[in-house]
Amino acid sequence: MSAAERRESVLRAAQIEFGAGGFSGTTTETIARRVGVSQPYLFRLFPSKKALFLATMERCFDNLGRLFEESGKGRTGEEALVEMGRAYNALLDNREMLQMQLQMWSTACQDDDVRQLARRRLGELWQQVQRISGADDQRVMMFMASGMLLNVFAALGLPRIKEQLGEALTGLS
C-alpha cells in the first residue's frame, strides 16, 4: 500500500472514530488500531491528534465539494440547487459522514483552530454553491440552512422524504 493510500485509510478510520467519539473522546491509539498501524506510524503521517482531526475535516469538506460539483454539473439556478440538495440528502445515510460533521461543529464551539478551518471551508462551500447555481446570497443561505436542518433530522432519526416533511423542509424546493 502506498503512503497516499495509507494516509487515506487513516483518514477514513479517523472519520469513523472522531465521528463516534468526538475530538476529546477519541484516542489516536483507537484510530491506529482500526487501520492496523502503530501509533508512531500514525504520527509520522500526522504530527498531532489535532492535525489528524483537521485533516479529517478537510477530507469531509473535500467530499462535499466533489458531491456538489458532480451533482450540479451542467445545471444552473434552481435545477442545480435541487440536484445538489438531492445528492446531499442521499449522503445523510452515511452515518460516519454525518457524525463527523456534527462533531466538527461541536468542536468548533471550543477550539479556535477547528472553528477557523470550519469557517473557511464553509465559506468556500457557500461560494461553490453560488458559482454552480448562480443563486444570490439569500437563496444560498436557504439552501445551506436546509442542509443543516437535514443534519439535525438525520441525527435524530427523523424521516427526510418530501412526502412526509413537505418540500420546503427537504431542501429540494
mmCIF file of C-alpha atoms in Angstrom:
data_model
loop_
_atom_site.group_PDB
_atom_site.id
_atom_site.type_symbol
_atom_site.label_atom_id
_atom_site.label_comp_id
_atom_site.label_asym_id
_atom_site.label_seq_id
_atom_site.Cartn_x
_atom_site.Cartn_y
_atom_site.Cartn_z
ATOM 1 C CA MET A 1 0.000 0.000 0.000
ATOM 2 C CA SER A 2 1.377 3.415 -0.969
ATOM 3 C CA ALA A 3 1.811 6.223 1.540
ATOM 4 C CA ALA A 4 -1.092 8.104 -0.060
ATOM 5 C CA GLU A 5 -3.343 5.045 0.235
ATOM 6 C CA ARG A 6 -2.293 4.532 3.849
ATOM 7 C CA ARG A 7 -2.990 8.202 4.594
ATOM 8 C CA GLU A 8 -6.453 7.884 3.068
ATOM 9 C CA SER A 9 -7.055 4.740 5.097
ATOM 10 C CA VAL A 10 -6.112 6.615 8.278
ATOM 11 C CA LEU A 11 -8.440 9.487 7.369
ATOM 12 C CA ARG A 12 -11.352 7.087 6.773
ATOM 13 C CA ALA A 13 -10.717 5.451 10.139
ATOM 14 C CA ALA A 14 -10.359 8.841 11.835
ATOM 15 C CA GLN A 15 -13.701 9.955 10.389
ATOM 16 C CA ILE A 16 -15.394 6.911 11.903
ATOM 17 C CA GLU A 17 -13.677 7.223 15.276
ATOM 18 C CA PHE A 18 -13.888 11.016 15.624
ATOM 19 C CA GLY A 19 -17.480 10.876 14.429
ATOM 20 C CA ALA A 20 -18.384 8.374 17.118
ATOM 21 C CA GLY A 21 -16.306 9.757 19.991
ATOM 22 C CA GLY A 22 -15.560 13.374 19.155
ATOM 23 C CA PHE A 23 -12.162 15.001 19.293
ATOM 24 C CA SER A 24 -11.752 14.735 23.049
ATOM 25 C CA GLY A 25 -13.217 11.254 23.353
ATOM 26 C CA THR A 26 -11.129 9.612 20.639
ATOM 27 C CA THR A 27 -7.566 8.411 21.060
ATOM 28 C CA THR A 28 -5.008 8.128 18.308
ATOM 29 C CA GLU A 29 -4.441 4.595 19.569
ATOM 30 C CA THR A 30 -8.031 3.705 18.648
ATOM 31 C CA ILE A 31 -7.587 5.152 15.164
ATOM 32 C CA ALA A 32 -4.259 3.372 14.653
ATOM 33 C CA ARG A 33 -5.777 0.089 15.790
ATOM 34 C CA ARG A 34 -8.720 0.470 13.366
ATOM 35 C CA VAL A 35 -6.297 0.976 10.467
ATOM 36 C CA GLY A 36 -3.872 -1.682 11.627
ATOM 37 C CA VAL A 37 -0.858 0.580 12.027
ATOM 38 C CA SER A 38 1.243 1.552 15.013
ATOM 39 C CA GLN A 39 0.641 4.805 16.822
ATOM 40 C CA PRO A 40 4.184 6.021 15.953
ATOM 41 C CA TYR A 41 3.400 5.402 12.262
ATOM 42 C CA LEU A 42 0.208 7.449 12.637
ATOM 43 C CA PHE A 43 2.302 10.315 13.999
ATOM 44 C CA ARG A 44 4.631 10.089 11.006
ATOM 45 C CA LEU A 45 1.612 10.839 8.820
ATOM 46 C CA PHE A 46 0.065 13.439 11.121
ATOM 47 C CA PRO A 47 2.169 15.321 13.690
ATOM 48 C CA SER A 48 -0.622 15.519 16.277
ATOM 49 C CA LYS A 49 -4.117 14.378 17.071
ATOM 50 C CA LYS A 50 -5.391 17.860 16.194
ATOM 51 C CA ALA A 51 -3.611 17.748 12.823
ATOM 52 C CA LEU A 52 -5.380 14.454 12.145
ATOM 53 C CA PHE A 53 -8.744 15.916 13.176
ATOM 54 C CA LEU A 54 -8.207 18.956 10.930
ATOM 55 C CA ALA A 55 -7.172 16.728 8.009
ATOM 56 C CA THR A 56 -10.312 14.654 8.581
ATOM 57 C CA MET A 57 -12.382 17.831 8.446
ATOM 58 C CA GLU A 58 -10.664 18.845 5.208
ATOM 59 C CA ARG A 59 -11.480 15.426 3.730
ATOM 60 C CA CYS A 60 -15.119 15.820 4.752
ATOM 61 C CA PHE A 61 -15.370 19.236 3.077
ATOM 62 C CA ASP A 62 -13.500 17.964 0.005
ATOM 63 C CA ASN A 63 -16.052 15.160 -0.338
ATOM 64 C CA LEU A 64 -18.933 17.627 -0.060
ATOM 65 C CA GLY A 65 -17.316 19.866 -2.654
ATOM 66 C CA ARG A 66 -16.937 16.959 -5.086
ATOM 67 C CA LEU A 67 -20.533 15.920 -4.442
ATOM 68 C CA PHE A 68 -21.802 19.405 -5.286
ATOM 69 C CA GLU A 69 -19.606 19.680 -8.386
ATOM 70 C CA GLU A 70 -20.773 16.323 -9.721
ATOM 71 C CA SER A 71 -24.458 16.787 -8.960
ATOM 72 C CA GLY A 72 -24.561 20.391 -10.180
ATOM 73 C CA LYS A 73 -22.553 19.790 -13.351
ATOM 74 C CA GLY A 74 -24.253 21.199 -16.426
ATOM 75 C CA ARG A 75 -27.029 22.771 -14.353
ATOM 76 C CA THR A 76 -27.777 26.272 -13.119
ATOM 77 C CA GLY A 77 -30.345 28.021 -10.969
ATOM 78 C CA GLU A 78 -32.939 26.037 -9.087
ATOM 79 C CA GLU A 79 -32.188 22.908 -11.111
ATOM 80 C CA ALA A 80 -28.609 22.927 -9.787
ATOM 81 C CA LEU A 81 -29.780 23.546 -6.222
ATOM 82 C CA VAL A 82 -32.342 20.756 -6.448
ATOM 83 C CA GLU A 83 -29.757 18.259 -7.695
ATOM 84 C CA MET A 84 -27.169 19.311 -5.112
ATOM 85 C CA GLY A 85 -29.869 19.061 -2.426
ATOM 86 C CA ARG A 86 -30.855 15.581 -3.562
ATOM 87 C CA ALA A 87 -27.245 14.448 -3.569
ATOM 88 C CA TYR A 88 -26.692 15.860 -0.075
ATOM 89 C CA ASN A 89 -29.908 14.301 1.198
ATOM 90 C CA ALA A 90 -28.715 10.893 -0.020
ATOM 91 C CA LEU A 91 -25.334 11.455 1.649
ATOM 92 C CA LEU A 92 -27.034 11.689 5.039
ATOM 93 C CA ASP A 93 -27.451 7.922 5.013
ATOM 94 C CA ASN A 94 -23.678 7.780 5.590
ATOM 95 C CA ARG A 95 -23.653 7.861 9.414
ATOM 96 C CA GLU A 96 -19.880 8.280 9.597
ATOM 97 C CA MET A 97 -20.007 11.433 7.460
ATOM 98 C CA LEU A 98 -22.967 12.821 9.390
ATOM 99 C CA GLN A 99 -21.393 12.123 12.763
ATOM 100 C CA MET A 100 -18.101 13.695 11.709
ATOM 101 C CA GLN A 101 -19.910 16.840 10.589
ATOM 102 C CA LEU A 102 -21.770 17.070 13.878
ATOM 103 C CA GLN A 103 -18.571 16.535 15.881
ATOM 104 C CA MET A 104 -16.836 19.171 13.799
ATOM 105 C CA TRP A 105 -19.471 21.793 14.612
ATOM 106 C CA SER A 106 -19.419 20.805 18.267
ATOM 107 C CA THR A 107 -15.629 21.007 18.497
ATOM 108 C CA ALA A 108 -15.656 24.367 16.705
ATOM 109 C CA CYS A 109 -17.531 25.790 19.701
ATOM 110 C CA GLN A 110 -14.448 25.367 21.868
ATOM 111 C CA ASP A 111 -11.412 25.162 19.582
ATOM 112 C CA ASP A 112 -10.140 28.154 17.586
ATOM 113 C CA ASP A 113 -8.243 26.071 15.011
ATOM 114 C CA VAL A 114 -11.269 23.919 14.279
ATOM 115 C CA ARG A 115 -13.520 26.998 14.182
ATOM 116 C CA GLN A 116 -11.229 28.806 11.734
ATOM 117 C CA LEU A 117 -10.994 25.814 9.415
ATOM 118 C CA ALA A 118 -14.754 25.204 9.548
ATOM 119 C CA ARG A 119 -15.483 28.875 8.823
ATOM 120 C CA ARG A 120 -13.073 28.978 5.895
ATOM 121 C CA ARG A 121 -14.303 25.748 4.338
ATOM 122 C CA LEU A 122 -17.990 26.575 4.903
ATOM 123 C CA GLY A 123 -17.334 29.898 3.154
ATOM 124 C CA GLU A 124 -15.719 28.052 0.247
ATOM 125 C CA LEU A 125 -18.668 25.667 0.072
ATOM 126 C CA TRP A 126 -21.042 28.647 0.063
ATOM 127 C CA GLN A 127 -19.121 30.240 -2.833
ATOM 128 C CA GLN A 128 -19.104 26.932 -4.690
ATOM 129 C CA VAL A 129 -22.888 26.573 -4.401
ATOM 130 C CA GLN A 130 -23.262 30.170 -5.540
ATOM 131 C CA ARG A 131 -20.906 29.654 -8.508
ATOM 132 C CA ILE A 132 -22.605 26.442 -9.641
ATOM 133 C CA SER A 133 -26.178 27.664 -9.235
ATOM 134 C CA GLY A 134 -25.836 31.384 -9.843
ATOM 135 C CA ALA A 135 -28.134 31.909 -6.843
ATOM 136 C CA ASP A 136 -27.994 35.021 -4.712
ATOM 137 C CA ASP A 137 -26.881 35.066 -1.070
ATOM 138 C CA GLN A 138 -30.427 34.757 0.268
ATOM 139 C CA ARG A 139 -31.143 31.600 -1.751
ATOM 140 C CA VAL A 140 -27.775 30.059 -0.922
ATOM 141 C CA MET A 141 -28.471 30.756 2.755
ATOM 142 C CA MET A 142 -31.798 28.911 2.457
ATOM 143 C CA PHE A 143 -30.068 26.008 0.716
ATOM 144 C CA MET A 144 -27.347 25.758 3.365
ATOM 145 C CA ALA A 145 -29.856 26.165 6.203
ATOM 146 C CA SER A 146 -31.929 23.329 4.759
ATOM 147 C CA GLY A 147 -28.803 21.156 4.736
ATOM 148 C CA MET A 148 -28.122 21.931 8.385
ATOM 149 C CA LEU A 149 -31.725 21.121 9.271
ATOM 150 C CA LEU A 150 -31.393 17.838 7.395
ATOM 151 C CA ASN A 151 -28.306 17.087 9.508
ATOM 152 C CA VAL A 152 -30.374 17.532 12.661
ATOM 153 C CA PHE A 153 -33.215 15.408 11.274
ATOM 154 C CA ALA A 154 -30.759 12.653 10.323
ATOM 155 C CA ALA A 155 -29.084 12.784 13.740
ATOM 156 C CA LEU A 156 -32.479 12.420 15.402
ATOM 157 C CA GLY A 157 -33.548 9.643 13.058
ATOM 158 C CA LEU A 158 -36.402 11.710 11.627
ATOM 159 C CA PRO A 159 -37.636 10.992 8.098
ATOM 160 C CA ARG A 160 -36.370 13.199 5.295
ATOM 161 C CA ILE A 161 -38.559 12.296 2.352
ATOM 162 C CA LYS A 162 -40.629 15.137 0.992
ATOM 163 C CA GLU A 163 -43.883 13.182 1.152
ATOM 164 C CA GLN A 164 -43.541 13.157 4.942
ATOM 165 C CA LEU A 165 -41.979 16.545 5.559
ATOM 166 C CA GLY A 166 -43.023 18.724 2.668
ATOM 167 C CA GLU A 167 -40.715 20.050 0.001
ATOM 168 C CA ALA A 168 -39.740 23.152 1.980
ATOM 169 C CA LEU A 169 -38.120 21.009 4.688
ATOM 170 C CA THR A 170 -36.163 18.728 2.375
ATOM 171 C CA GLY A 171 -34.024 21.469 0.857
ATOM 172 C CA LEU A 172 -35.316 20.421 -2.548
ATOM 173 C CA SER A 173 -37.781 23.215 -3.198
#
